[in-house]
Amino acid sequence: MNDVAQLANVSKSTVSQYLNRRYDYMGEKTKKRIEEAINELGYQSNYLARSLKQKRTFTIGVIVANILHSFSTRVIRAIEDECNEQDIHVIVCNADDDPIKEKKYIDMLRAKQVDGLIVFPTDGNVDLYKKMVDEEFPLVFIDRKVEDLQVDTFLLDNENASKMAVDYFIKSGHSRIGMITSSLIHNVTPRVERIEGYKKALKAHGIQPVKEYIKGLEVHEIKKGLEEIFSLEDPPTALFTGNDLTLMEVLNFTKENNMKIPDDFALISIDDVSFANIYDPTLTTVAQPAFSIGKEASKFLLQRINKDINTDPKIHRFKAELIVRTSC
């Protein structure tokens, strides 16, 4: 920085302001001289020295439960966009819903001294998260709650999202409504809440949920679950899928069994997948505001890191949107 300052005939602090994009009181000619000096000298910022001086790495970690979900990739994009504007680096890790893998990534990221973490948490590392909370380490959860833990959590209003789907099915003349989603073994928040919202919505319309119409299965078991549902004496005339991966299995099953949507059954899915409006028939979906969730979560984490807020952690819920197409 001293070399750049001397060559550009400015102070070292002016070079620092330029590198940190603080141009408020800097003329265009000054910026041009600094830029030319940097290019001539081949100068690159020493991030390690910067980190040691400011006691920050200007890096956050993001641990995703399953990066294959379209919701996850859109949230990551929003986080990266927001952090890029703030000159913050992002390290993304995929935990595959595995608590052991999740812990490994937490340990690795903290060893790299990231300034904070955004996590789609499993339920297998509660003690580790409690320790982080006790240490006041900047931490934000997305999509999933961890019970009895005070952490800012950003997620969909899942019960109301299910209500939207059920209400529209009933408005369309259906009363035998099934629901299928990913495995419930780990009590993953959105899956549990969406099924609960589905049941509540049916009861609100005077319809008792049918146990055989409800499935929470590993992805590779969904085909078998669908075979069981549609082999019933009175199978559902409408099916609600809890996420995009479940939807893909339903569409594959439909094709393999020469079934027609919505003739054989009406379909609504949570997550507005990219092909929803070009699939035949076009797919009615309940969309999550993934970009808003990712943007708000990252803004909140950066405010925690900068100590710009000192409010108590809370649950932040986002509204879903029903997008009506021709599958129902």
Short mmCIF file of C-alpha atoms in Angstrom, two decimals:
data_model
loop_
_atom_site.label_atom_id
_atom_site.label_comp_id
_atom_site.label_asym_id
_atom_site.label_seq_id
_atom_site.Cartn_x
_atom_site.Cartn_y
_atom_site.Cartn_z
CA MET A 1 0.00 0.00 0.00
CA ASN A 2 2.91 2.33 0.70
CA ASP A 3 4.31 1.69 -2.79
CA VAL A 4 0.91 2.36 -4.37
CA ALA A 5 0.51 5.55 -2.34
CA GLN A 6 3.95 6.84 -3.37
CA LEU A 7 3.45 6.06 -7.06
CA ALA A 8 -0.02 7.64 -7.10
CA ASN A 9 1.18 10.59 -4.99
CA VAL A 10 -1.54 10.11 -2.38
CA SER A 11 -1.62 9.09 1.28
CA LYS A 12 -1.76 5.49 2.43
CA SER A 13 -5.17 6.17 3.99
CA THR A 14 -6.48 7.33 0.60
CA VAL A 15 -5.33 4.04 -0.94
CA SER A 16 -7.11 2.21 1.89
CA GLN A 17 -10.31 4.16 1.22
CA TYR A 18 -10.05 3.32 -2.48
CA LEU A 19 -9.56 -0.41 -1.80
CA ASN A 20 -12.57 -0.38 0.52
CA ARG A 21 -14.66 1.47 -2.08
CA ARG A 22 -15.15 4.54 0.05
CA TYR A 23 -15.17 7.11 -2.73
CA ASP A 24 -17.34 9.83 -1.15
CA TYR A 25 -14.65 12.52 -1.04
CA MET A 26 -12.36 11.16 -3.75
CA GLY A 27 -12.01 12.82 -7.12
CA GLU A 28 -12.02 10.91 -10.40
CA LYS A 29 -8.41 11.90 -11.15
CA THR A 30 -7.28 10.53 -7.77
CA LYS A 31 -9.11 7.26 -8.34
CA LYS A 32 -7.56 6.99 -11.80
CA ARG A 33 -4.01 7.49 -10.43
CA ILE A 34 -4.51 4.86 -7.74
CA GLU A 35 -5.97 2.41 -10.26
CA GLU A 36 -3.01 2.92 -12.61
CA ALA A 37 -0.52 2.50 -9.74
CA ILE A 38 -2.18 -0.73 -8.64
CA ASN A 39 -2.07 -2.11 -12.18
CA GLU A 40 1.56 -1.03 -12.73
CA LEU A 41 2.75 -2.58 -9.46
CA GLY A 42 0.54 -5.69 -9.70
CA TYR A 43 -0.72 -4.94 -6.19
CA GLN A 44 -3.12 -7.36 -4.47
CA SER A 45 -4.68 -6.83 -1.06
CA ASN A 46 -3.26 -9.01 1.71
CA TYR A 47 -6.47 -10.47 3.17
CA LEU A 48 -4.58 -12.26 5.94
CA ALA A 49 -2.99 -9.00 7.12
CA ARG A 50 -6.35 -7.26 6.84
CA SER A 51 -7.99 -10.00 8.90
CA LEU A 52 -5.33 -9.82 11.61
CA LYS A 53 -5.61 -6.05 11.82
CA GLN A 54 -9.41 -5.88 11.90
CA LYS A 55 -9.91 -9.21 13.73
CA ARG A 56 -12.28 -10.38 11.00
CA THR A 57 -11.93 -12.66 7.99
CA PHE A 58 -14.74 -11.01 5.98
CA THR A 59 -15.97 -14.53 5.26
CA ILE A 60 -19.13 -16.37 6.27
CA GLY A 61 -20.03 -20.04 6.01
CA VAL A 62 -23.28 -21.47 4.65
CA ILE A 63 -24.16 -25.09 5.48
CA VAL A 64 -27.01 -26.40 3.34
CA ALA A 65 -29.00 -29.50 4.27
CA ASN A 66 -29.44 -30.63 0.66
CA ILE A 67 -28.11 -28.52 -2.19
CA LEU A 68 -30.23 -30.46 -4.71
CA HIS A 69 -33.38 -28.61 -3.61
CA SER A 70 -34.18 -25.70 -5.93
CA PHE A 71 -35.10 -23.70 -2.81
CA SER A 72 -31.57 -24.18 -1.44
CA THR A 73 -29.82 -23.06 -4.62
CA ARG A 74 -31.97 -19.92 -4.88
CA VAL A 75 -31.35 -19.06 -1.23
CA ILE A 76 -27.59 -19.52 -1.72
CA ARG A 77 -27.70 -17.23 -4.75
CA ALA A 78 -29.46 -14.52 -2.71
CA ILE A 79 -26.93 -14.87 0.12
CA GLU A 80 -24.01 -14.64 -2.29
CA ASP A 81 -25.50 -11.58 -4.01
CA GLU A 82 -26.01 -9.75 -0.71
CA CYS A 83 -22.56 -10.65 0.62
CA ASN A 84 -20.88 -9.68 -2.65
CA GLU A 85 -22.29 -6.18 -2.28
CA GLN A 86 -20.70 -6.01 1.17
CA ASP A 87 -17.36 -7.47 -0.02
CA ILE A 88 -17.90 -10.59 2.09
CA HIS A 89 -16.73 -14.01 0.88
CA VAL A 90 -19.03 -17.04 1.14
CA ILE A 91 -18.03 -20.67 1.68
CA VAL A 92 -20.87 -23.13 0.87
CA CYS A 93 -20.98 -26.67 2.29
CA ASN A 94 -23.55 -29.42 1.62
CA ALA A 95 -24.36 -31.57 4.67
CA ASP A 96 -26.72 -34.08 2.97
CA ASP A 97 -28.97 -33.96 6.06
CA ASP A 98 -26.19 -35.81 7.90
CA PRO A 99 -25.45 -34.49 11.44
CA ILE A 100 -21.94 -35.98 11.37
CA LYS A 101 -21.11 -34.23 8.10
CA GLU A 102 -22.75 -31.07 9.41
CA LYS A 103 -20.54 -31.07 12.53
CA LYS A 104 -17.45 -31.64 10.39
CA TYR A 105 -18.28 -28.55 8.34
CA ILE A 106 -19.04 -26.44 11.42
CA ASP A 107 -15.67 -27.37 12.94
CA MET A 108 -13.86 -26.69 9.66
CA LEU A 109 -15.51 -23.30 9.10
CA ARG A 110 -14.88 -22.17 12.66
CA ALA A 111 -11.26 -23.29 12.36
CA LYS A 112 -11.05 -20.99 9.33
CA GLN A 113 -12.39 -18.26 11.64
CA VAL A 114 -15.41 -17.32 9.57
CA ASP A 115 -17.22 -14.31 10.98
CA GLY A 116 -20.59 -16.07 11.14
CA LEU A 117 -22.68 -19.00 9.91
CA ILE A 118 -25.94 -19.45 8.03
CA VAL A 119 -27.20 -23.00 8.49
CA PHE A 120 -30.08 -25.20 7.34
CA PRO A 121 -29.72 -27.25 10.55
CA THR A 122 -30.28 -30.93 11.28
CA ASP A 123 -31.49 -31.97 14.72
CA GLY A 124 -28.26 -33.81 15.54
CA ASN A 125 -25.98 -31.02 16.77
CA VAL A 126 -28.10 -29.19 19.34
CA ASP A 127 -25.34 -29.09 21.97
CA LEU A 128 -22.89 -27.65 19.46
CA TYR A 129 -25.35 -24.91 18.51
CA LYS A 130 -26.06 -24.17 22.17
CA LYS A 131 -22.34 -23.68 22.72
CA MET A 132 -22.19 -21.26 19.79
CA VAL A 133 -25.15 -19.31 21.19
CA ASP A 134 -23.48 -19.15 24.62
CA GLU A 135 -20.33 -17.80 22.94
CA GLU A 136 -22.48 -15.19 21.13
CA PHE A 137 -21.10 -16.41 17.82
CA PRO A 138 -23.12 -14.87 14.94
CA LEU A 139 -25.51 -17.60 13.80
CA VAL A 140 -28.64 -17.69 11.64
CA PHE A 141 -30.87 -20.62 10.70
CA ILE A 142 -32.82 -20.96 7.45
CA ASP A 143 -35.81 -23.23 6.71
CA ARG A 144 -35.60 -25.17 9.99
CA LYS A 145 -36.07 -24.48 13.68
CA VAL A 146 -34.12 -26.10 16.48
CA GLU A 147 -36.35 -26.39 19.53
CA ASP A 148 -35.37 -24.63 22.77
CA LEU A 149 -32.64 -22.66 21.01
CA GLN A 150 -32.72 -18.88 20.66
CA VAL A 151 -31.41 -18.31 17.12
CA ASP A 152 -32.75 -16.00 14.42
CA THR A 153 -34.57 -18.33 12.03
CA PHE A 154 -35.90 -17.45 8.58
CA LEU A 155 -38.49 -19.76 7.02
CA LEU A 156 -41.79 -20.08 5.19
CA ASP A 157 -45.16 -19.94 6.92
CA ASN A 158 -45.46 -23.65 6.16
CA GLU A 159 -48.86 -24.33 7.66
CA ASN A 160 -50.48 -21.52 5.70
CA ALA A 161 -48.72 -22.71 2.53
CA SER A 162 -50.41 -26.10 2.93
CA LYS A 163 -53.72 -24.42 3.68
CA MET A 164 -53.51 -22.55 0.36
CA ALA A 165 -53.13 -25.83 -1.53
CA VAL A 166 -55.91 -27.66 0.32
CA ASP A 167 -58.31 -24.72 0.01
CA TYR A 168 -57.73 -24.59 -3.74
CA PHE A 169 -58.21 -28.35 -4.13
CA ILE A 170 -61.54 -28.13 -2.33
CA LYS A 171 -62.56 -25.07 -4.34
CA SER A 172 -61.82 -27.18 -7.44
CA GLY A 173 -64.21 -29.91 -6.23
CA HIS A 174 -61.85 -32.38 -4.53
CA SER A 175 -62.43 -33.96 -1.13
CA ARG A 176 -60.13 -37.00 -1.33
CA ILE A 177 -56.80 -35.20 -1.01
CA GLY A 178 -53.50 -36.95 -0.38
CA MET A 179 -50.11 -35.61 0.63
CA ILE A 180 -46.63 -37.02 0.06
CA THR A 181 -43.31 -35.56 1.17
CA SER A 182 -39.75 -36.48 2.11
CA SER A 183 -38.87 -38.55 5.17
CA LEU A 184 -40.15 -37.40 8.56
CA ILE A 185 -37.63 -39.41 10.57
CA HIS A 186 -35.56 -36.36 11.56
CA ASN A 187 -38.59 -34.12 12.23
CA VAL A 188 -37.41 -31.60 9.63
CA THR A 189 -39.40 -28.42 10.33
CA PRO A 190 -40.97 -27.68 6.90
CA ARG A 191 -42.03 -31.29 6.35
CA VAL A 192 -43.68 -31.60 9.76
CA GLU A 193 -45.33 -28.18 9.58
CA ARG A 194 -46.63 -28.72 6.05
CA ILE A 195 -48.28 -31.99 6.98
CA GLU A 196 -49.76 -30.38 10.09
CA GLY A 197 -51.08 -27.49 7.99
CA TYR A 198 -52.58 -29.95 5.50
CA LYS A 199 -54.40 -31.82 8.26
CA LYS A 200 -55.68 -28.63 9.89
CA ALA A 201 -56.95 -27.31 6.56
CA LEU A 202 -58.87 -30.53 5.84
CA LYS A 203 -60.47 -30.48 9.29
CA ALA A 204 -61.43 -26.83 8.82
CA HIS A 205 -63.47 -27.99 5.81
CA GLY A 206 -65.04 -30.83 7.79
CA ILE A 207 -62.87 -33.51 6.17
CA GLN A 208 -61.13 -36.06 8.37
CA PRO A 209 -57.56 -36.80 7.17
CA VAL A 210 -57.10 -40.35 5.86
CA LYS A 211 -53.96 -41.99 7.24
CA GLU A 212 -53.39 -44.00 4.05
CA TYR A 213 -53.36 -40.79 2.00
CA ILE A 214 -50.36 -39.36 3.89
CA LYS A 215 -46.75 -40.44 3.21
CA GLY A 216 -43.40 -39.17 4.51
CA LEU A 217 -40.71 -41.20 2.77
CA GLU A 218 -37.10 -41.23 1.64
CA VAL A 219 -36.87 -40.15 -1.99
CA HIS A 220 -36.06 -43.67 -3.22
CA GLU A 221 -39.19 -45.01 -1.44
CA ILE A 222 -41.65 -42.52 -2.91
CA LYS A 223 -42.48 -44.64 -5.96
CA LYS A 224 -43.56 -47.52 -3.69
CA GLY A 225 -45.57 -45.11 -1.57
CA LEU A 226 -47.40 -43.83 -4.65
CA GLU A 227 -48.18 -47.39 -5.72
CA GLU A 228 -49.79 -47.97 -2.31
CA ILE A 229 -51.81 -44.76 -2.48
CA PHE A 230 -53.19 -45.36 -5.96
CA SER A 231 -53.91 -49.03 -5.24
CA LEU A 232 -56.45 -48.08 -2.56
CA GLU A 233 -60.12 -48.84 -3.21
CA ASP A 234 -60.83 -45.09 -3.09
CA PRO A 235 -57.56 -43.38 -4.02
CA PRO A 236 -57.19 -39.61 -3.69
CA THR A 237 -58.33 -37.48 -6.60
CA ALA A 238 -55.82 -34.80 -5.69
CA LEU A 239 -52.23 -34.96 -4.49
CA PHE A 240 -50.17 -32.35 -2.67
CA THR A 241 -46.36 -32.78 -2.81
CA GLY A 242 -44.26 -31.27 -0.03
CA ASN A 243 -41.20 -30.20 -2.04
CA ASP A 244 -39.53 -30.23 -5.44
CA LEU A 245 -37.70 -33.57 -5.07
CA THR A 246 -40.97 -35.28 -4.15
CA LEU A 247 -42.64 -33.62 -7.14
CA MET A 248 -40.02 -35.09 -9.49
CA GLU A 249 -40.75 -38.59 -8.20
CA VAL A 250 -44.49 -38.06 -8.65
CA LEU A 251 -44.02 -36.88 -12.24
CA ASN A 252 -41.78 -39.86 -13.02
CA PHE A 253 -44.34 -42.23 -11.49
CA THR A 254 -47.12 -40.63 -13.53
CA LYS A 255 -45.20 -41.07 -16.76
CA GLU A 256 -44.23 -44.69 -16.01
CA ASN A 257 -47.84 -45.61 -15.24
CA ASN A 258 -49.42 -43.71 -18.16
CA MET A 259 -51.42 -41.54 -15.79
CA LYS A 260 -52.72 -38.14 -16.83
CA ILE A 261 -52.72 -34.96 -14.76
CA PRO A 262 -55.27 -33.62 -13.91
CA ASP A 263 -57.53 -36.34 -15.38
CA ASP A 264 -56.36 -39.14 -13.04
CA PHE A 265 -55.47 -36.82 -10.18
CA ALA A 266 -54.99 -33.10 -9.65
CA LEU A 267 -51.56 -31.94 -8.47
CA ILE A 268 -50.16 -29.03 -6.46
CA SER A 269 -46.58 -28.80 -5.21
CA ILE A 270 -44.68 -26.56 -2.84
CA ASP A 271 -41.69 -24.91 -4.59
CA ASP A 272 -42.19 -23.17 -7.90
CA VAL A 273 -39.74 -25.24 -9.94
CA SER A 274 -38.19 -23.69 -13.05
CA PHE A 275 -40.11 -25.97 -15.43
CA ALA A 276 -43.53 -25.48 -13.79
CA ASN A 277 -44.85 -23.22 -16.54
CA ILE A 278 -43.54 -25.34 -19.46
CA TYR A 279 -44.40 -28.84 -18.21
CA ASP A 280 -47.52 -30.35 -19.78
CA PRO A 281 -49.80 -29.70 -18.01
CA THR A 282 -48.38 -26.58 -16.43
CA LEU A 283 -48.00 -27.10 -12.70
CA THR A 284 -49.93 -25.32 -9.99
CA THR A 285 -47.46 -24.53 -7.22
CA VAL A 286 -47.11 -22.85 -3.85
CA ALA A 287 -44.04 -20.67 -4.26
CA GLN A 288 -41.57 -19.82 -1.51
CA PRO A 289 -39.93 -16.36 -1.59
CA ALA A 290 -36.49 -18.00 -1.60
CA PHE A 291 -34.58 -14.89 -2.67
CA SER A 292 -36.22 -12.76 0.01
CA ILE A 293 -35.48 -15.38 2.67
CA GLY A 294 -31.82 -15.62 1.64
CA LYS A 295 -31.39 -11.85 1.35
CA GLU A 296 -32.97 -11.08 4.72
CA ALA A 297 -31.09 -13.88 6.49
CA SER A 298 -27.72 -12.70 5.16
CA LYS A 299 -28.47 -9.03 5.94
CA PHE A 300 -29.41 -10.03 9.47
CA LEU A 301 -26.26 -12.11 9.96
CA LEU A 302 -24.04 -9.27 8.73
CA GLN A 303 -25.80 -6.89 11.13
CA ARG A 304 -25.13 -9.34 13.97
CA ILE A 305 -21.47 -9.57 12.94
CA ASN A 306 -21.17 -5.77 12.83
CA LYS A 307 -23.08 -5.48 16.12
CA ASP A 308 -25.57 -3.14 14.46
CA ILE A 309 -28.49 -4.83 16.23
CA ASN A 310 -28.90 -6.22 19.72
CA THR A 311 -32.49 -7.46 19.63
CA ASP A 312 -33.38 -10.92 20.94
CA PRO A 313 -33.37 -13.69 18.30
CA LYS A 314 -36.76 -14.65 16.87
CA ILE A 315 -38.56 -16.63 14.17
CA HIS A 316 -39.04 -14.71 10.91
CA ARG A 317 -41.89 -16.13 8.78
CA PHE A 318 -42.45 -15.44 5.07
CA LYS A 319 -45.69 -15.69 3.10
CA ALA A 320 -46.18 -18.23 0.33
CA GLU A 321 -47.85 -17.49 -3.00
CA LEU A 322 -50.27 -19.82 -4.80
CA ILE A 323 -49.52 -19.85 -8.54
CA VAL A 324 -52.49 -21.38 -10.35
CA ARG A 325 -51.83 -23.26 -13.57
CA THR A 326 -53.50 -26.27 -15.22
CA SER A 327 -52.48 -29.28 -13.08
CA CYS A 328 -55.41 -28.52 -10.78
#
